[in-house]
Amino acid sequence: MKKLMIALMALTAAACSSPAPDFYQPVAVKTTDAAYPNVKATILIGNVLLPAEQARPQITTLGKEDYEVRIDEFNRWGAAPERLIQQVLNENLSLLLPNAMVENQTTLRKNYKYAVMAEIREMNGRLGESAVLKASYFIRNKQGKIVKQGRFERKTETGSGYEAYIPAQSRLLGELAAVIAADLAKLK
């Protein structure tokens, strides 16, 4: 009887357990051969803003229709997506601006020439079809004045599964960083 109870409890525990989630993070991807060694300033990367449905640990994609949002409990970001995107922009800009000091903005950092703020309006797509990135960005000087702003909208095809979707989003973030770096290089 005791062995039957133990076997029954083990079977119940196995039936109630869920599969472990997979964790992903975007990575820095240099999408252009351009580099801007003339930029020698300190550049701060501010906090990234995301829409509420995408500022969550679960990765969100679109369903069959544009009004359908899929929230995947078993495919998650490895950290807060806002922080991951901020870090990827930092790394990409560091590749494109080799003589600049690119840092994530903190309340302690006071000595900088420009601060970059990115607002992601849309970062989604359909698995097996495409990845989409739509963003607005602002470049402020030390006095807080916006000296350049822009919009970025790109779409790229992607293979099926998250193993193809996340690298596609990484490439789009690299393209966004390339546009921002080109604008920073034009500033005096």
mmCIF file of C-alpha atoms in Angstrom:
data_model
loop_
_atom_site.group_PDB
_atom_site.id
_atom_site.type_symbol
_atom_site.label_atom_id
_atom_site.label_comp_id
_atom_site.label_asym_id
_atom_site.label_seq_id
_atom_site.Cartn_x
_atom_site.Cartn_y
_atom_site.Cartn_z
ATOM 1 C CA MET A 1 0.000 0.000 0.000
ATOM 2 C CA LYS A 2 2.817 2.380 0.881
ATOM 3 C CA LYS A 3 4.564 1.696 -2.466
ATOM 4 C CA LEU A 4 1.291 2.298 -4.306
ATOM 5 C CA MET A 5 0.873 5.686 -2.565
ATOM 6 C CA ILE A 6 4.433 6.719 -3.433
ATOM 7 C CA ALA A 7 3.958 5.649 -7.057
ATOM 8 C CA LEU A 8 0.644 7.519 -7.241
ATOM 9 C CA MET A 9 2.204 10.699 -5.787
ATOM 10 C CA ALA A 10 5.124 10.481 -8.241
ATOM 11 C CA LEU A 11 2.734 10.006 -11.143
ATOM 12 C CA THR A 12 0.617 12.968 -9.999
ATOM 13 C CA ALA A 13 3.704 15.183 -9.647
ATOM 14 C CA ALA A 14 4.911 14.213 -13.131
ATOM 15 C CA ALA A 15 1.509 14.938 -14.648
ATOM 16 C CA CYS A 16 1.347 18.392 -13.042
ATOM 17 C CA SER A 17 4.827 19.513 -14.031
ATOM 18 C CA SER A 18 5.184 21.820 -17.029
ATOM 19 C CA PRO A 19 7.973 21.786 -19.570
ATOM 20 C CA ALA A 20 10.802 24.163 -18.731
ATOM 21 C CA PRO A 21 10.692 27.435 -20.698
ATOM 22 C CA ASP A 22 13.373 28.366 -23.212
ATOM 23 C CA PHE A 23 15.088 31.726 -22.705
ATOM 24 C CA TYR A 24 16.353 34.030 -25.475
ATOM 25 C CA GLN A 25 18.112 37.331 -25.855
ATOM 26 C CA PRO A 26 18.871 39.528 -28.855
ATOM 27 C CA VAL A 27 22.552 39.962 -29.682
ATOM 28 C CA ALA A 28 24.619 42.702 -31.295
ATOM 29 C CA VAL A 29 24.833 42.269 -35.058
ATOM 30 C CA LYS A 30 26.885 44.575 -37.261
ATOM 31 C CA THR A 31 24.650 45.072 -40.296
ATOM 32 C CA THR A 32 26.887 47.467 -42.221
ATOM 33 C CA ASP A 33 30.580 47.948 -42.933
ATOM 34 C CA ALA A 34 30.231 51.635 -42.083
ATOM 35 C CA ALA A 35 32.061 52.929 -39.053
ATOM 36 C CA TYR A 36 32.317 56.451 -37.731
ATOM 37 C CA PRO A 37 35.713 56.904 -36.039
ATOM 38 C CA ASN A 38 35.267 60.705 -36.069
ATOM 39 C CA VAL A 39 32.737 60.455 -33.215
ATOM 40 C CA LYS A 40 34.863 60.678 -30.067
ATOM 41 C CA ALA A 41 32.239 61.731 -27.545
ATOM 42 C CA THR A 42 30.573 59.982 -24.638
ATOM 43 C CA ILE A 43 27.187 58.699 -25.775
ATOM 44 C CA LEU A 44 24.590 57.576 -23.255
ATOM 45 C CA ILE A 45 21.895 55.060 -24.134
ATOM 46 C CA GLY A 46 18.746 55.889 -22.187
ATOM 47 C CA ASN A 47 16.070 53.524 -21.029
ATOM 48 C CA VAL A 48 14.182 51.898 -23.895
ATOM 49 C CA LEU A 49 10.402 52.230 -23.937
ATOM 50 C CA LEU A 50 8.297 49.303 -25.111
ATOM 51 C CA PRO A 51 4.547 48.873 -25.628
ATOM 52 C CA ALA A 52 2.916 47.189 -22.617
ATOM 53 C CA GLU A 53 2.147 43.963 -24.461
ATOM 54 C CA GLN A 54 5.844 43.542 -25.288
ATOM 55 C CA ALA A 55 7.302 44.716 -21.965
ATOM 56 C CA ARG A 56 6.871 41.286 -20.412
ATOM 57 C CA PRO A 57 9.074 38.229 -19.909
ATOM 58 C CA GLN A 58 7.125 36.153 -22.443
ATOM 59 C CA ILE A 59 7.972 36.681 -26.111
ATOM 60 C CA THR A 60 4.995 38.033 -28.033
ATOM 61 C CA THR A 61 4.294 37.480 -31.718
ATOM 62 C CA LEU A 62 1.331 38.020 -33.989
ATOM 63 C CA GLY A 63 -1.187 35.302 -34.711
ATOM 64 C CA LYS A 64 -2.847 34.622 -38.047
ATOM 65 C CA GLU A 65 -4.446 38.091 -38.030
ATOM 66 C CA ASP A 66 -2.836 41.390 -37.045
ATOM 67 C CA TYR A 67 -5.269 41.798 -34.139
ATOM 68 C CA GLU A 68 -4.223 38.465 -32.601
ATOM 69 C CA VAL A 69 -1.302 38.608 -30.151
ATOM 70 C CA ARG A 70 0.364 35.384 -29.040
ATOM 71 C CA ILE A 71 2.031 35.376 -25.642
ATOM 72 C CA ASP A 72 4.260 32.332 -25.320
ATOM 73 C CA GLU A 73 4.652 31.087 -21.757
ATOM 74 C CA PHE A 74 7.461 28.697 -22.724
ATOM 75 C CA ASN A 75 9.613 31.048 -24.829
ATOM 76 C CA ARG A 76 10.809 33.970 -22.750
ATOM 77 C CA TRP A 77 13.312 36.778 -22.708
ATOM 78 C CA GLY A 78 16.362 36.050 -20.572
ATOM 79 C CA ALA A 79 15.927 39.403 -18.778
ATOM 80 C CA ALA A 80 13.633 42.418 -18.981
ATOM 81 C CA PRO A 81 13.272 43.070 -22.737
ATOM 82 C CA GLU A 82 13.824 46.815 -22.257
ATOM 83 C CA ARG A 83 17.228 46.138 -20.663
ATOM 84 C CA LEU A 84 18.173 43.593 -23.339
ATOM 85 C CA ILE A 85 17.349 46.044 -26.137
ATOM 86 C CA GLN A 86 19.252 48.843 -24.368
ATOM 87 C CA GLN A 87 22.303 46.591 -24.070
ATOM 88 C CA VAL A 88 22.126 45.497 -27.724
ATOM 89 C CA LEU A 89 21.877 49.125 -28.881
ATOM 90 C CA ASN A 90 24.875 49.920 -26.681
ATOM 91 C CA GLU A 91 26.928 47.065 -28.154
ATOM 92 C CA ASN A 92 25.926 47.854 -31.745
ATOM 93 C CA LEU A 93 26.729 51.557 -31.355
ATOM 94 C CA SER A 94 30.079 50.641 -29.804
ATOM 95 C CA LEU A 95 30.907 48.638 -32.951
ATOM 96 C CA LEU A 96 29.847 51.492 -35.244
ATOM 97 C CA LEU A 97 31.438 54.297 -33.190
ATOM 98 C CA PRO A 98 34.819 52.746 -32.309
ATOM 99 C CA ASN A 99 36.280 55.907 -30.752
ATOM 100 C CA ALA A 100 33.203 56.904 -28.772
ATOM 101 C CA MET A 101 32.505 55.866 -25.217
ATOM 102 C CA VAL A 102 29.024 54.329 -25.311
ATOM 103 C CA GLU A 103 27.417 53.691 -21.938
ATOM 104 C CA ASN A 104 23.995 52.894 -20.569
ATOM 105 C CA GLN A 105 22.528 55.939 -18.873
ATOM 106 C CA THR A 106 22.441 55.957 -15.091
ATOM 107 C CA THR A 107 21.450 58.663 -12.672
ATOM 108 C CA LEU A 108 25.119 59.019 -11.708
ATOM 109 C CA ARG A 109 26.505 59.739 -15.181
ATOM 110 C CA LYS A 110 26.732 63.509 -15.748
ATOM 111 C CA ASN A 111 29.586 64.000 -18.242
ATOM 112 C CA TYR A 112 28.364 63.176 -21.754
ATOM 113 C CA LYS A 113 27.868 64.875 -25.087
ATOM 114 C CA TYR A 114 24.762 63.082 -26.385
ATOM 115 C CA ALA A 115 22.064 60.838 -24.963
ATOM 116 C CA VAL A 116 20.042 58.496 -27.168
ATOM 117 C CA MET A 117 16.473 57.573 -26.279
ATOM 118 C CA ALA A 118 14.603 54.856 -28.187
ATOM 119 C CA GLU A 119 10.887 54.213 -28.097
ATOM 120 C CA ILE A 120 9.994 50.881 -29.657
ATOM 121 C CA ARG A 121 6.503 51.251 -31.101
ATOM 122 C CA GLU A 122 6.323 47.744 -32.471
ATOM 123 C CA MET A 123 8.635 44.739 -32.145
ATOM 124 C CA ASN A 124 6.784 41.706 -33.342
ATOM 125 C CA GLY A 125 6.149 39.492 -36.324
ATOM 126 C CA ARG A 126 4.942 36.035 -37.246
ATOM 127 C CA LEU A 127 6.995 32.915 -36.716
ATOM 128 C CA GLY A 128 7.927 31.494 -40.101
ATOM 129 C CA GLU A 129 7.109 34.739 -41.918
ATOM 130 C CA SER A 130 8.628 38.009 -40.755
ATOM 131 C CA ALA A 131 9.980 40.136 -37.941
ATOM 132 C CA VAL A 132 9.013 43.813 -37.663
ATOM 133 C CA LEU A 133 10.673 46.675 -35.813
ATOM 134 C CA LYS A 134 9.186 50.172 -35.664
ATOM 135 C CA ALA A 135 10.871 52.731 -33.460
ATOM 136 C CA SER A 136 11.294 56.421 -32.819
ATOM 137 C CA TYR A 137 14.588 57.720 -31.522
ATOM 138 C CA PHE A 138 15.768 60.998 -30.080
ATOM 139 C CA ILE A 139 19.281 62.344 -29.644
ATOM 140 C CA ARG A 140 19.617 64.955 -26.895
ATOM 141 C CA ASN A 141 22.605 67.121 -26.089
ATOM 142 C CA LYS A 142 23.853 67.628 -22.539
ATOM 143 C CA GLN A 143 21.491 70.572 -22.085
ATOM 144 C CA GLY A 144 18.547 68.267 -22.808
ATOM 145 C CA LYS A 145 17.698 69.775 -26.201
ATOM 146 C CA ILE A 146 16.675 67.284 -28.876
ATOM 147 C CA VAL A 147 19.207 67.809 -31.684
ATOM 148 C CA LYS A 148 18.052 64.955 -33.919
ATOM 149 C CA GLN A 149 15.104 62.623 -34.052
ATOM 150 C CA GLY A 150 13.998 59.980 -36.437
ATOM 151 C CA ARG A 151 11.698 57.086 -37.183
ATOM 152 C CA PHE A 152 12.741 53.596 -38.126
ATOM 153 C CA GLU A 153 10.489 50.988 -39.731
ATOM 154 C CA ARG A 154 11.800 47.726 -41.130
ATOM 155 C CA LYS A 155 10.552 44.245 -41.804
ATOM 156 C CA THR A 156 12.605 41.155 -42.586
ATOM 157 C CA GLU A 157 11.745 37.604 -43.448
ATOM 158 C CA THR A 158 12.403 34.938 -40.871
ATOM 159 C CA GLY A 159 12.402 31.181 -40.698
ATOM 160 C CA SER A 160 10.142 29.174 -38.449
ATOM 161 C CA GLY A 161 10.636 29.014 -34.711
ATOM 162 C CA TYR A 162 12.199 31.304 -32.160
ATOM 163 C CA GLU A 163 15.687 30.147 -33.193
ATOM 164 C CA ALA A 164 15.141 32.124 -36.431
ATOM 165 C CA TYR A 165 12.873 34.878 -35.092
ATOM 166 C CA ILE A 166 15.248 36.216 -32.387
ATOM 167 C CA PRO A 167 18.252 36.571 -34.776
ATOM 168 C CA ALA A 168 15.967 38.402 -37.223
ATOM 169 C CA GLN A 169 14.983 40.851 -34.470
ATOM 170 C CA SER A 170 18.690 41.186 -33.598
ATOM 171 C CA ARG A 171 19.458 42.184 -37.201
ATOM 172 C CA LEU A 172 16.682 44.789 -37.112
ATOM 173 C CA LEU A 173 18.102 46.243 -33.890
ATOM 174 C CA GLY A 174 21.503 46.362 -35.618
ATOM 175 C CA GLU A 175 19.967 48.299 -38.509
ATOM 176 C CA LEU A 176 18.354 50.733 -36.054
ATOM 177 C CA ALA A 177 21.738 51.275 -34.396
ATOM 178 C CA ALA A 178 23.329 51.917 -37.816
ATOM 179 C CA VAL A 179 20.791 54.667 -38.547
ATOM 180 C CA ILE A 180 21.372 56.254 -35.118
ATOM 181 C CA ALA A 181 25.175 56.047 -35.534
ATOM 182 C CA ALA A 182 24.965 57.782 -38.929
ATOM 183 C CA ASP A 183 22.929 60.592 -37.362
ATOM 184 C CA LEU A 184 25.386 60.931 -34.470
ATOM 185 C CA ALA A 185 28.256 61.199 -36.964
ATOM 186 C CA LYS A 186 26.546 64.182 -38.630
ATOM 187 C CA LEU A 187 26.334 66.153 -35.371
ATOM 188 C CA LYS A 188 29.072 68.569 -34.391
#
